[in-house]
Short mmCIF file of C-alpha atoms and ligand atoms in Angstrom, two decimals:
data_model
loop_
_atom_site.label_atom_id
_atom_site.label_comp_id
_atom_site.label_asym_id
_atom_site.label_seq_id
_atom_site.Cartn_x
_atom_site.Cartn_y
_atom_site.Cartn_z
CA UNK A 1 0.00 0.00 0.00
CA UNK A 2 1.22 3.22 -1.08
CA UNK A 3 2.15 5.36 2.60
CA UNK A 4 0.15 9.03 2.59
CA UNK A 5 1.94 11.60 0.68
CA UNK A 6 3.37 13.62 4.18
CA UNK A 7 1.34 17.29 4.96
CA UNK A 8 3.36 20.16 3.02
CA UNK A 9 5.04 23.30 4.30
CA UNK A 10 5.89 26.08 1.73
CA UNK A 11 9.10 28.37 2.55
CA UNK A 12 9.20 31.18 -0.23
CA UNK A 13 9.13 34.84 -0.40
CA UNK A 14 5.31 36.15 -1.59
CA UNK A 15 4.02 39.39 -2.78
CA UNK A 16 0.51 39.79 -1.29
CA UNK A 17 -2.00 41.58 -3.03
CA UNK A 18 -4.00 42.92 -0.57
CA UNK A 19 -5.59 46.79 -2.29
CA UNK A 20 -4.48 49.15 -5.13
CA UNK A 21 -2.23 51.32 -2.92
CA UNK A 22 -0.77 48.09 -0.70
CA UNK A 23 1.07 44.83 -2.19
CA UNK A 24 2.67 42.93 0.82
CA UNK A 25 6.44 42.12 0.47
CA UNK A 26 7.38 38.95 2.90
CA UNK A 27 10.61 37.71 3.20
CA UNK A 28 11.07 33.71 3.98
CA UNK A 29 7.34 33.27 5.07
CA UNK A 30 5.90 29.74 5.68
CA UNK A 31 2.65 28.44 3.98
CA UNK A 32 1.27 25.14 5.83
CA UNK A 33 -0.95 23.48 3.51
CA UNK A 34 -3.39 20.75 4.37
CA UNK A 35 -6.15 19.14 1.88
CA UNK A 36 -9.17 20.44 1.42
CA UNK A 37 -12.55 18.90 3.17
CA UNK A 38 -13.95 17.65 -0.34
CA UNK A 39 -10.31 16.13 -0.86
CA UNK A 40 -10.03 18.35 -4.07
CA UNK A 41 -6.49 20.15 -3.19
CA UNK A 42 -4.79 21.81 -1.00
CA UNK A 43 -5.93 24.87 0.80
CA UNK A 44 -3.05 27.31 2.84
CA UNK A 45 -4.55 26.52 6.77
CA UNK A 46 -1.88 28.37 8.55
CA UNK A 47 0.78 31.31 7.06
CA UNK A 48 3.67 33.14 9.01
CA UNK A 49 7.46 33.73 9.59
CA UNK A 50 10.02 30.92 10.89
CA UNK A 51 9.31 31.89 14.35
CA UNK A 52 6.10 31.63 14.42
CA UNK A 53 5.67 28.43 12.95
CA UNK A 54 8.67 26.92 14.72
CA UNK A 55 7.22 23.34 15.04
CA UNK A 56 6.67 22.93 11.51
CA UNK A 57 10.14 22.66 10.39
CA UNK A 58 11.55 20.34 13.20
CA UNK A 59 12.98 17.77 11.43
CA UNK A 60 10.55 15.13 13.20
CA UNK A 61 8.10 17.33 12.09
CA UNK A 62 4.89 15.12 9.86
CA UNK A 63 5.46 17.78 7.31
CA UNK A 64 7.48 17.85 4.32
CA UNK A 65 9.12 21.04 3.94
CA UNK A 66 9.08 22.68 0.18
CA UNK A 67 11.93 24.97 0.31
CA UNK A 68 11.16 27.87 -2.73
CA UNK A 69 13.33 30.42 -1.21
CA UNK A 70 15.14 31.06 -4.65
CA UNK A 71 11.59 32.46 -5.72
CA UNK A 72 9.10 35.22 -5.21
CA UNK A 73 5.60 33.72 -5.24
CA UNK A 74 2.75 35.72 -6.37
CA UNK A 75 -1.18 34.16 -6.42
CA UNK A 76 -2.56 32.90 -9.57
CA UNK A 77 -3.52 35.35 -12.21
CA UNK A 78 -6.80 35.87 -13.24
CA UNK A 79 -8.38 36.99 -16.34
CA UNK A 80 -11.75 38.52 -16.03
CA UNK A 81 -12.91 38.50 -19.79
CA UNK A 82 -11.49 36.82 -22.08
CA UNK A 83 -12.48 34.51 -25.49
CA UNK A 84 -10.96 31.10 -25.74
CA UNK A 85 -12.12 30.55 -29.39
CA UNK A 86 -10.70 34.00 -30.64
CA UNK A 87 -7.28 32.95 -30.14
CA UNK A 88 -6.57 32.61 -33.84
CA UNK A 89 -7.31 36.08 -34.82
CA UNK A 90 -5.23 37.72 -32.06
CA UNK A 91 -2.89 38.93 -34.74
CA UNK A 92 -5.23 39.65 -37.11
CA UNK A 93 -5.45 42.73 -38.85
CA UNK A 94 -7.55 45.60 -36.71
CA UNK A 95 -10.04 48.04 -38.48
CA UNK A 96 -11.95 48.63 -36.08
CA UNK A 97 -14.25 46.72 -33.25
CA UNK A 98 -17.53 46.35 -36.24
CA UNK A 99 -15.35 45.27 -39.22
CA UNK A 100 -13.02 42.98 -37.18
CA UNK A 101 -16.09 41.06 -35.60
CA UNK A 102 -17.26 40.91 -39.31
CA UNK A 103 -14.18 39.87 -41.22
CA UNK A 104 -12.03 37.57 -38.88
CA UNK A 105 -13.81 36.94 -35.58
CA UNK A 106 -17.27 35.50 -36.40
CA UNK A 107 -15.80 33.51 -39.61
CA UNK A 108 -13.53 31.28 -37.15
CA UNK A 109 -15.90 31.10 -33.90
CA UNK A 110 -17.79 29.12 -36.71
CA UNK A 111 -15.57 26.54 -36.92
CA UNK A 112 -16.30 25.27 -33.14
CA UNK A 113 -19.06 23.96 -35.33
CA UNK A 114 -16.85 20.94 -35.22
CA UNK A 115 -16.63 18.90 -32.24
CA UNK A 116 -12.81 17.89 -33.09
CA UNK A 117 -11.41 21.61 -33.89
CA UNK A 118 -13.59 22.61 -30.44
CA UNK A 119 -11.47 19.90 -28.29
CA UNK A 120 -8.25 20.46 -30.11
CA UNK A 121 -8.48 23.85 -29.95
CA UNK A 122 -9.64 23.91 -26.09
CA UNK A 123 -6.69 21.68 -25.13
CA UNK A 124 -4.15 23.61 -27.25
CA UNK A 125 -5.54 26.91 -25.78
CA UNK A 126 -5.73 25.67 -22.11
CA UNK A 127 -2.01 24.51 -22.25
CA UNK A 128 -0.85 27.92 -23.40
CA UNK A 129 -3.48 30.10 -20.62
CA UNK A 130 -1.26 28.18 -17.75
CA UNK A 131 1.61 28.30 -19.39
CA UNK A 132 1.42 32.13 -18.70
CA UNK A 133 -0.01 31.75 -15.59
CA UNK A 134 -3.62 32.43 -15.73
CA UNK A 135 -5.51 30.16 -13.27
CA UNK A 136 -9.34 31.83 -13.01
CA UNK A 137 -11.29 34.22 -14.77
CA UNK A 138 -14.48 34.71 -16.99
CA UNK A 139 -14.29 33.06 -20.95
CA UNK A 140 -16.55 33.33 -23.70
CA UNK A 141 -17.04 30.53 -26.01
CA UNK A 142 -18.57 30.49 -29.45
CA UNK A 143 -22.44 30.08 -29.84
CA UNK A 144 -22.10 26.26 -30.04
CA UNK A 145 -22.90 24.54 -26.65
CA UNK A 146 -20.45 21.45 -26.43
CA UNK A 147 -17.23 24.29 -26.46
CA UNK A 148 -18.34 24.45 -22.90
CA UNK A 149 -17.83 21.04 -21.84
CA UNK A 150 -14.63 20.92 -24.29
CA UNK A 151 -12.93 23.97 -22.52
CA UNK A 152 -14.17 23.11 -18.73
CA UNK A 153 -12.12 19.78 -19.36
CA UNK A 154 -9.60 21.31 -20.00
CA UNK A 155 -8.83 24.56 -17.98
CA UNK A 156 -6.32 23.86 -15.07
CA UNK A 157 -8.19 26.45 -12.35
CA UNK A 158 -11.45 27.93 -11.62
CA UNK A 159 -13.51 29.58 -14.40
CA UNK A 160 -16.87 30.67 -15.47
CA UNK A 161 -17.87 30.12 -18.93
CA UNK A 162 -20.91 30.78 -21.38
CA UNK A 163 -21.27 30.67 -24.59
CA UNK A 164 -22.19 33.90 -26.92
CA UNK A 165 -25.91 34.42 -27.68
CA UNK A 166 -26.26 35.38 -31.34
CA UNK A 167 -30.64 35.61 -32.33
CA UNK A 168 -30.39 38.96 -34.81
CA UNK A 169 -28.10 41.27 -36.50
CA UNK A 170 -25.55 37.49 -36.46
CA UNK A 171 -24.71 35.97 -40.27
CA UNK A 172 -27.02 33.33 -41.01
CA UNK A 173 -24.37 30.47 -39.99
CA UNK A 174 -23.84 31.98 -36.49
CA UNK A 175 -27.72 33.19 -36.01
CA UNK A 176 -29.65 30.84 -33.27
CA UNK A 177 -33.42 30.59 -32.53
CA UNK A 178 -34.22 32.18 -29.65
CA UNK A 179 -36.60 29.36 -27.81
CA UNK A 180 -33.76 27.21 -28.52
CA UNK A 181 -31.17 29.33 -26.96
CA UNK A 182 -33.79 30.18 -23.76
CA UNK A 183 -34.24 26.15 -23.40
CA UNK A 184 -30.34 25.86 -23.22
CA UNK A 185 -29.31 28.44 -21.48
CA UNK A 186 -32.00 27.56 -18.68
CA UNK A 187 -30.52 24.00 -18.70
CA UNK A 188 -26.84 24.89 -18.07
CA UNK A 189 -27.67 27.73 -15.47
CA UNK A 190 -29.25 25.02 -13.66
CA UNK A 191 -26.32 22.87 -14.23
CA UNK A 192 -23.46 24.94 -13.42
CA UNK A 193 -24.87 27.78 -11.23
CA UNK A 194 -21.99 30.08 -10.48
CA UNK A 195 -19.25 28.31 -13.19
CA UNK A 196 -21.49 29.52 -15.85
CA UNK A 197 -22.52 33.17 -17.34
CA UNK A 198 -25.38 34.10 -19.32
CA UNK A 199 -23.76 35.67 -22.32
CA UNK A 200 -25.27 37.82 -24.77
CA UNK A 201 -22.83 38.99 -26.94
CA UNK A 202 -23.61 42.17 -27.17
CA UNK A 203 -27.06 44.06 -27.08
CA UNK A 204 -27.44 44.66 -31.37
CA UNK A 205 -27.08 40.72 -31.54
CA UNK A 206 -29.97 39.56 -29.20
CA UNK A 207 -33.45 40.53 -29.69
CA UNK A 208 -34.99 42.28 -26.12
CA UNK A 209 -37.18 39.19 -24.91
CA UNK A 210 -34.50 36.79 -25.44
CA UNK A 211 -32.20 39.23 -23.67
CA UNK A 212 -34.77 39.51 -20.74
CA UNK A 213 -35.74 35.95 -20.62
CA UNK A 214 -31.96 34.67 -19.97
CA UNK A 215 -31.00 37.52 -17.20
CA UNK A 216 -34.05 35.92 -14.91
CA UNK A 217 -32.63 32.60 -15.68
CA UNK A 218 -29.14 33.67 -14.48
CA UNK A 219 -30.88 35.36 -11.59
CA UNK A 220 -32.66 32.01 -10.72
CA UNK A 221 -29.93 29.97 -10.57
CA UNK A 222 -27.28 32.13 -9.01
CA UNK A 223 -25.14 32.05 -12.59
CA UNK A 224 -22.89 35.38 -14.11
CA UNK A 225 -24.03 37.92 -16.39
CA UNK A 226 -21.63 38.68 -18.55
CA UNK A 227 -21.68 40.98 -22.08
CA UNK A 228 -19.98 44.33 -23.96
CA UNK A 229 -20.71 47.87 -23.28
CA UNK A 230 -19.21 51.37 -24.55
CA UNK A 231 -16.52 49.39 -26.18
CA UNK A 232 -16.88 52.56 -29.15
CA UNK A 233 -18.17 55.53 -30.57
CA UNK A 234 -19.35 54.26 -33.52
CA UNK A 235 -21.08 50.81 -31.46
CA UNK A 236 -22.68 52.85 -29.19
CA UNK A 237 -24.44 54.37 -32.26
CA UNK A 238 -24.99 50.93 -34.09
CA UNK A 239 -26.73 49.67 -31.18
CA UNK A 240 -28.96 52.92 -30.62
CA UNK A 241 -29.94 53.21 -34.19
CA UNK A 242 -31.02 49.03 -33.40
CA UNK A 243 -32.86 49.50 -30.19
CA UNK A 244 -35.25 52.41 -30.56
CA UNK A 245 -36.91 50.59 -33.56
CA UNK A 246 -38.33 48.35 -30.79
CA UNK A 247 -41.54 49.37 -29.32
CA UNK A 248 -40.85 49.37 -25.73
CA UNK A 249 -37.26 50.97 -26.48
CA UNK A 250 -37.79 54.03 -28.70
CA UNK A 251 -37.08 56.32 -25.74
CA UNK A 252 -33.91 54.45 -24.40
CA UNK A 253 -31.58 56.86 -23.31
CA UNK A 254 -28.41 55.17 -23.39
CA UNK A 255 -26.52 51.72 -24.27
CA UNK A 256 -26.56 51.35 -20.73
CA UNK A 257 -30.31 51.77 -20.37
CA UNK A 258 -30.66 48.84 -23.00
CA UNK A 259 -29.16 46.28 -20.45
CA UNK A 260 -31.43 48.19 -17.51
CA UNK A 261 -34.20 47.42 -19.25
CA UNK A 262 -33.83 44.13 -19.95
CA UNK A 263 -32.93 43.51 -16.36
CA UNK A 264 -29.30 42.45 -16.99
CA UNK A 265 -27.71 44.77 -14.42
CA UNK A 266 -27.04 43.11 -11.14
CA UNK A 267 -24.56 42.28 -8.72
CA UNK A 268 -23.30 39.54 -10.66
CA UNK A 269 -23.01 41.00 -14.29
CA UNK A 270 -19.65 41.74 -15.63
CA UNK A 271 -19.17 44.44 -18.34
CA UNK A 272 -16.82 43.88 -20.62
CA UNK A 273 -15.15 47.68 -21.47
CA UNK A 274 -17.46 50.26 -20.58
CA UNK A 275 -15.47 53.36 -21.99
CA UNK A 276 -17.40 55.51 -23.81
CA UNK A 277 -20.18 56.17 -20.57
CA UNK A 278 -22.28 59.19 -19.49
CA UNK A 279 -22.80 60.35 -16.05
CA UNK A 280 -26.36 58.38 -15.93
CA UNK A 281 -24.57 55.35 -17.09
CA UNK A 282 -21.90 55.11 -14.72
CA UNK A 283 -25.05 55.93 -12.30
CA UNK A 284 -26.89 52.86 -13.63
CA UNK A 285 -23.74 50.58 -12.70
CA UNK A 286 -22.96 51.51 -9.52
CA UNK A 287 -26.66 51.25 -8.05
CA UNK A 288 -27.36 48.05 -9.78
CA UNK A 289 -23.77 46.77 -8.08
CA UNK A 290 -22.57 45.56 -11.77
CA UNK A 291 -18.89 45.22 -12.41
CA UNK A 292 -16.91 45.76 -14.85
CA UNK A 293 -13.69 44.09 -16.84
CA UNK A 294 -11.01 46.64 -18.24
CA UNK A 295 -9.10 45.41 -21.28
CA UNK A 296 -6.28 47.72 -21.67
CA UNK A 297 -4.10 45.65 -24.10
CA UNK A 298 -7.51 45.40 -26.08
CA UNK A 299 -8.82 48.92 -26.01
CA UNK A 300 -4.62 50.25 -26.83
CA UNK A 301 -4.21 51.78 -30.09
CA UNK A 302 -3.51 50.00 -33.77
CA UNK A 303 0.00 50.22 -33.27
CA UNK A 304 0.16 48.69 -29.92
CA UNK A 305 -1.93 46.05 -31.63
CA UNK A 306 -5.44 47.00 -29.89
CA UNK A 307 -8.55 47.84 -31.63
CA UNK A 308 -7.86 52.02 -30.75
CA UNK A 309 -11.01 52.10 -28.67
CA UNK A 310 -10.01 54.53 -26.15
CA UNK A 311 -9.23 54.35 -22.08
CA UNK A 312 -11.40 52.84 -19.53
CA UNK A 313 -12.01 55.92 -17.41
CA UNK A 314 -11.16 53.90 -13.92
CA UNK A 315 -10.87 57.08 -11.55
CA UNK A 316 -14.58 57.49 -12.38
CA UNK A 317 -15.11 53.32 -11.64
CA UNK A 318 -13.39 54.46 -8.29
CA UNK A 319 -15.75 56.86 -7.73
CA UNK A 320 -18.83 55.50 -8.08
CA UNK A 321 -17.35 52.29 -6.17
CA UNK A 322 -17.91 50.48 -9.14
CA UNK A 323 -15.93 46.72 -9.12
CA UNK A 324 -13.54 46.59 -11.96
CA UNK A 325 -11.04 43.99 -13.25
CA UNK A 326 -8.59 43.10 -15.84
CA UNK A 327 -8.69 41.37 -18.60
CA UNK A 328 -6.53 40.23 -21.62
CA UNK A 329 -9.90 40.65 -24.13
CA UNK A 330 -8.44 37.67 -26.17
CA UNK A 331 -8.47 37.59 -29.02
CA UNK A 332 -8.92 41.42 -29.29
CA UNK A 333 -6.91 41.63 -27.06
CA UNK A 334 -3.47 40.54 -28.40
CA UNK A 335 -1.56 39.43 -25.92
CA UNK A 336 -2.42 36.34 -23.21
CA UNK A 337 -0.35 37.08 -20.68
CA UNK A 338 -1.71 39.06 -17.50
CA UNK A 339 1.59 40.74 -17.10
CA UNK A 340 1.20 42.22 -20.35
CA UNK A 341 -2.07 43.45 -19.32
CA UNK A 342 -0.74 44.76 -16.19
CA UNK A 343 1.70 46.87 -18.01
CA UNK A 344 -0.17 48.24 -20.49
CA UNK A 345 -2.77 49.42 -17.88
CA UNK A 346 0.43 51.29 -16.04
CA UNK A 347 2.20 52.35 -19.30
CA UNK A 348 -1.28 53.89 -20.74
CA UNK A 349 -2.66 55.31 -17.86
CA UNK A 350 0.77 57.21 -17.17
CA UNK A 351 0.83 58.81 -20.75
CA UNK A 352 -2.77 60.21 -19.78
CA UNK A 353 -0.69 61.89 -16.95
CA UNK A 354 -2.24 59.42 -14.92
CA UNK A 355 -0.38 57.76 -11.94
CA UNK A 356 -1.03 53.93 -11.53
CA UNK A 357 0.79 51.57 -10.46
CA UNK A 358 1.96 47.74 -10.56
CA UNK A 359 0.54 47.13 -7.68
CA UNK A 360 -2.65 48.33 -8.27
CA UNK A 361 -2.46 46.49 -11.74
CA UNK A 362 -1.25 43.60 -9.52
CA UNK A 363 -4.39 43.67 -7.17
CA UNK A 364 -7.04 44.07 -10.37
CA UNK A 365 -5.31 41.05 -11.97
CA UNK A 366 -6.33 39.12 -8.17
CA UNK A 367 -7.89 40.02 -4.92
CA UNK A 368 -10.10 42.14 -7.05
CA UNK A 369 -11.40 39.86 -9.93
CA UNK A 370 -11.69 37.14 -7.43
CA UNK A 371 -14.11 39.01 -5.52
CA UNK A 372 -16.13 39.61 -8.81
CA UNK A 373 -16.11 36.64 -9.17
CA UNK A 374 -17.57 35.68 -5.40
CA UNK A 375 -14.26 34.06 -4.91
CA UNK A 376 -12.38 36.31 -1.90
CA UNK A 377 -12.58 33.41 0.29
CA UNK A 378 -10.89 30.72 -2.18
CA UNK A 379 -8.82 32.69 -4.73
CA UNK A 380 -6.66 35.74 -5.32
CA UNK A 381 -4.12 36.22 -2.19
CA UNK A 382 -2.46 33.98 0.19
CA UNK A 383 -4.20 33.87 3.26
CA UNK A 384 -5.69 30.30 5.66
CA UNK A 385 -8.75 29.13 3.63
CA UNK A 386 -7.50 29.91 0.15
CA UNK A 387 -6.84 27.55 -2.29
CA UNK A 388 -3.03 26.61 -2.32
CA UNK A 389 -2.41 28.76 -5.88
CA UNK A 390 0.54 30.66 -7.35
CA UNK A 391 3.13 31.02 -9.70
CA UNK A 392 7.03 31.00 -8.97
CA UNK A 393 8.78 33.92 -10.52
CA UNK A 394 12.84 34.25 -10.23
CA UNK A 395 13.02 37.78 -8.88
CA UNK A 396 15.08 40.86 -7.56
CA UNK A 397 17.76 39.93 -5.23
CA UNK A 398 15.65 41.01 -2.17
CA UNK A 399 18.49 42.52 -0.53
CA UNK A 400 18.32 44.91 -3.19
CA UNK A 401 15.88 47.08 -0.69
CA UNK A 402 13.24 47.14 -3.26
CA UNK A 403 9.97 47.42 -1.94
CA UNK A 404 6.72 45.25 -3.16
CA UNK A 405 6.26 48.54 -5.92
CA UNK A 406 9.90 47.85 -6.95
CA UNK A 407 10.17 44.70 -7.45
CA UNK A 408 7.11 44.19 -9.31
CA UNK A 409 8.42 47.18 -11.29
CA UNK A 410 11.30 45.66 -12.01
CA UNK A 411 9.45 42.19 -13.17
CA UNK A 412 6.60 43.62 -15.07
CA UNK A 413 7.89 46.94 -16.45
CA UNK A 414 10.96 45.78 -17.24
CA UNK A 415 11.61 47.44 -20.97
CA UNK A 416 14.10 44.39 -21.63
CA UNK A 417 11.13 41.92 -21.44
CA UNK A 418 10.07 40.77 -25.01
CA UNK A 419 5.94 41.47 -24.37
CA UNK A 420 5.88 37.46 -26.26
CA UNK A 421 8.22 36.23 -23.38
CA UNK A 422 6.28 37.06 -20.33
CA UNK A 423 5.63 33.48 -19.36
CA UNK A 424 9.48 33.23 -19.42
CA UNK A 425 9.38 35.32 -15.38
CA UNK A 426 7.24 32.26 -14.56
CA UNK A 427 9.77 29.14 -13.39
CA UNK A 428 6.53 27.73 -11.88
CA UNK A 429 2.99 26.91 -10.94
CA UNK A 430 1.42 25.54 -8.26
CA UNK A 431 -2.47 24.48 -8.70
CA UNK A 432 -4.48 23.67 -5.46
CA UNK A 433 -0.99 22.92 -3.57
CA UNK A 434 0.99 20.33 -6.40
CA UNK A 435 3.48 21.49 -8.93
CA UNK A 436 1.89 21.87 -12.40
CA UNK A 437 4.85 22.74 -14.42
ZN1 ZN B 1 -14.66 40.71 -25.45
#
């Protein structure tokens, strides 16, 4: 009989997210881990310094000690919008948001059509999402039901999914019947509950009943909301011009109002964007307790290989107390990596004379998504009762009297890092307490 693998202890240096103006630095801290109740992993049960936690590293100690000191560890990353069967037209060529959908993106989510490309293509993309170190988040899938099975096989980590509702405005190939798309959309928020979002595409492609009829299913069942808003200028006027030709819409004031309307607002919708927003909208989102996922690398300009759309106005998110994340937008979004993502928020927002930082970028790619995603307690930091998750990165000499700010500077905004070699920081990954490569 095989003996029981022994109880672990973790020595490493972590950087703890813990808010956008504080990122904990600790030297040589101690994780004890111990499996979880439902025997699914390991969860951290007790965290602190050598002294503390004396008794775990006597040598007759049950536990086997994990020594990681060579490494800064940093929780999982998490990607709060993001579409798993876009990945092939990351690169491709960027008119703008309305052309792009037309031209590249709908023409290959139609190919998930096929049950082998869907399972190649959700193994393929799963390998490379941890290979950069992205271990929860929200995904959209094509309109064809069985992705979702296909990609929840394969994600190592904790995700919502849903696939894109498509009943008008759609090309013929990717247009669905709407009592068809009601019947099974009720079935999987049934099913999955929280692991699953309700996910129009966006407004112009789903007719307002349809819309309505799915939000009371999500609210039902406890399952995600999750869409596009304000992504641009010219959108916001497509979708107008769409919506007041229906009868109970002609006086909608705003793209905002559409979604208000239809009942789609609540505390566990997640906007994807939301740049272009008047004072009523960013109203509408903060009393309805929606949040919202920024996609800097998305949104960038053409030449930084994003669709131009503009920046996510995040003081005014702060404001209003409004729950935002980040998000790599994949595929307009061009880049998979969070730490791209991360430096692109900093990099953009300091050109606007803003003044962000890594850390905050740090916390909105963790603690903060994680609580979007009703998650605080399980993901996002290290802290007793979270799952056992993070990456190894081969920092800073920490003598080097950098603080958290620094050395995260130095990792992230490093202008020596080739934006395709990000995953290259990570030397490791731990999922739920074991090595995962
Ligand atoms: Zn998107």
């Amino acid at each position: 009989m095989q003996a029981p693998s022994k109880k672990k202890v973790i020595r490493a240096s972590l950087l703890n997210p813990v808010s956008d103006q504080q990122v904990d630095l600790l030297p040589d801290t101690l994780l004890v881990l111990t499996p979880s109740a439902d025997d699914t992993g390991d969860k951290i049960e007790l965290m602190g310094n050598e002294e503390e936690l004396a008794s775990y590293l006597h040598p007759k100690s049950e536990y086997q000690i994990v020594d990681l000191r060579n490494y800064i560890l940093i929780p999982g990353l998490i990607d709060l919008h993001f579409h798993w069967v876009q990945d092939a037209v990351r690169s491709a060529p960027k008119e703008s948001l309305l052309e792009w959908l037309k031209n590249h993106t709908w023409p290959t989510e139609a190919k998930f059509a096929d049950l082998d490309y869907s399972q190649l293509s959700a193994a393929k993309f799963s390998a490379e999402l941890i290979k950069n170190g992205t271990m929860a988040g929200c995904c959209y899938s094509s309109i064809h039901d069985h992705t979702i099975d296909h990609i929840k096989n394969s994600f190592v980590g904790d995700f919502i999914v849903g696939t894109v509702i498509m009943t008008i405005n759609s090309p013929d190939y990717l247009t669905q019947d709407p009592d068809e798309v009601i019947r099974v959309v009720t079935k999987r928020c049934q099913q999955l509950q929280a692991e699953y979002a309700v996910t129009p595409r966006f407004a112009p492609t789903v007719d307002p009943a349809t819309l309505t009829a799915i939000g009371e299913s999500a609210m039902k069942n406890g399952s995600f909301i999750q869409t596009h808003l304000a992504e641009t200028k010219d959108e916001i006027d497509y979708v107008l011009s769409i919506f007041r030709q229906f009868p109970l819409f002609s006086d909608v004031n705003s793209y905002t109002d559409i979604y208000h309307r239809c009942k789609l607002l609540t505390p566990k919708t997640i906007m994807g964007h939301a740049i272009h927003l008047d004072e009523s909208e960013w109203q509408l989102l903060a009393q309805t307790g929606t949040a919202i996922a920024h996609c800097p690398t998305s949104n960038a300009p053409l030449k930084e290989l994003g669709l131009g759309s503009g920046l996510f106005n995040y003081q005014m998110a702060d404001h209003y107390n409004i729950k935002w994340g980040l998000a790599s937008d994949i595929g307009a979004g061009p880049h998979l990596s969070m730490f791209d993502v991360i430096r692109s928020f900093v990099e953009q927002n300091r050109r606007a004379g803003l003044n962000p930082t890594y850390t905050q970028g740090l916390f909105r790619s963790t603690l903060a998504s994680a609580e979007i995603m009703g998650q605080k307690d399980l993901l996002g930091s290290f802290a007793p009762g979270k799952w056992a998750n993070w990456l190894m990165l081969s920092g800073p000499n920490l003598n080097s009297k950098l603080d958290g700010e620094g050395v995260l500077s130095s990792l992230i905004g490093n202008k020596q890092q080739s934006r395709s070699d990000f995953y290259q920081l990570i030397q490791g990954r731990y999922y739920r307490g074991k090595m995962i490569g």
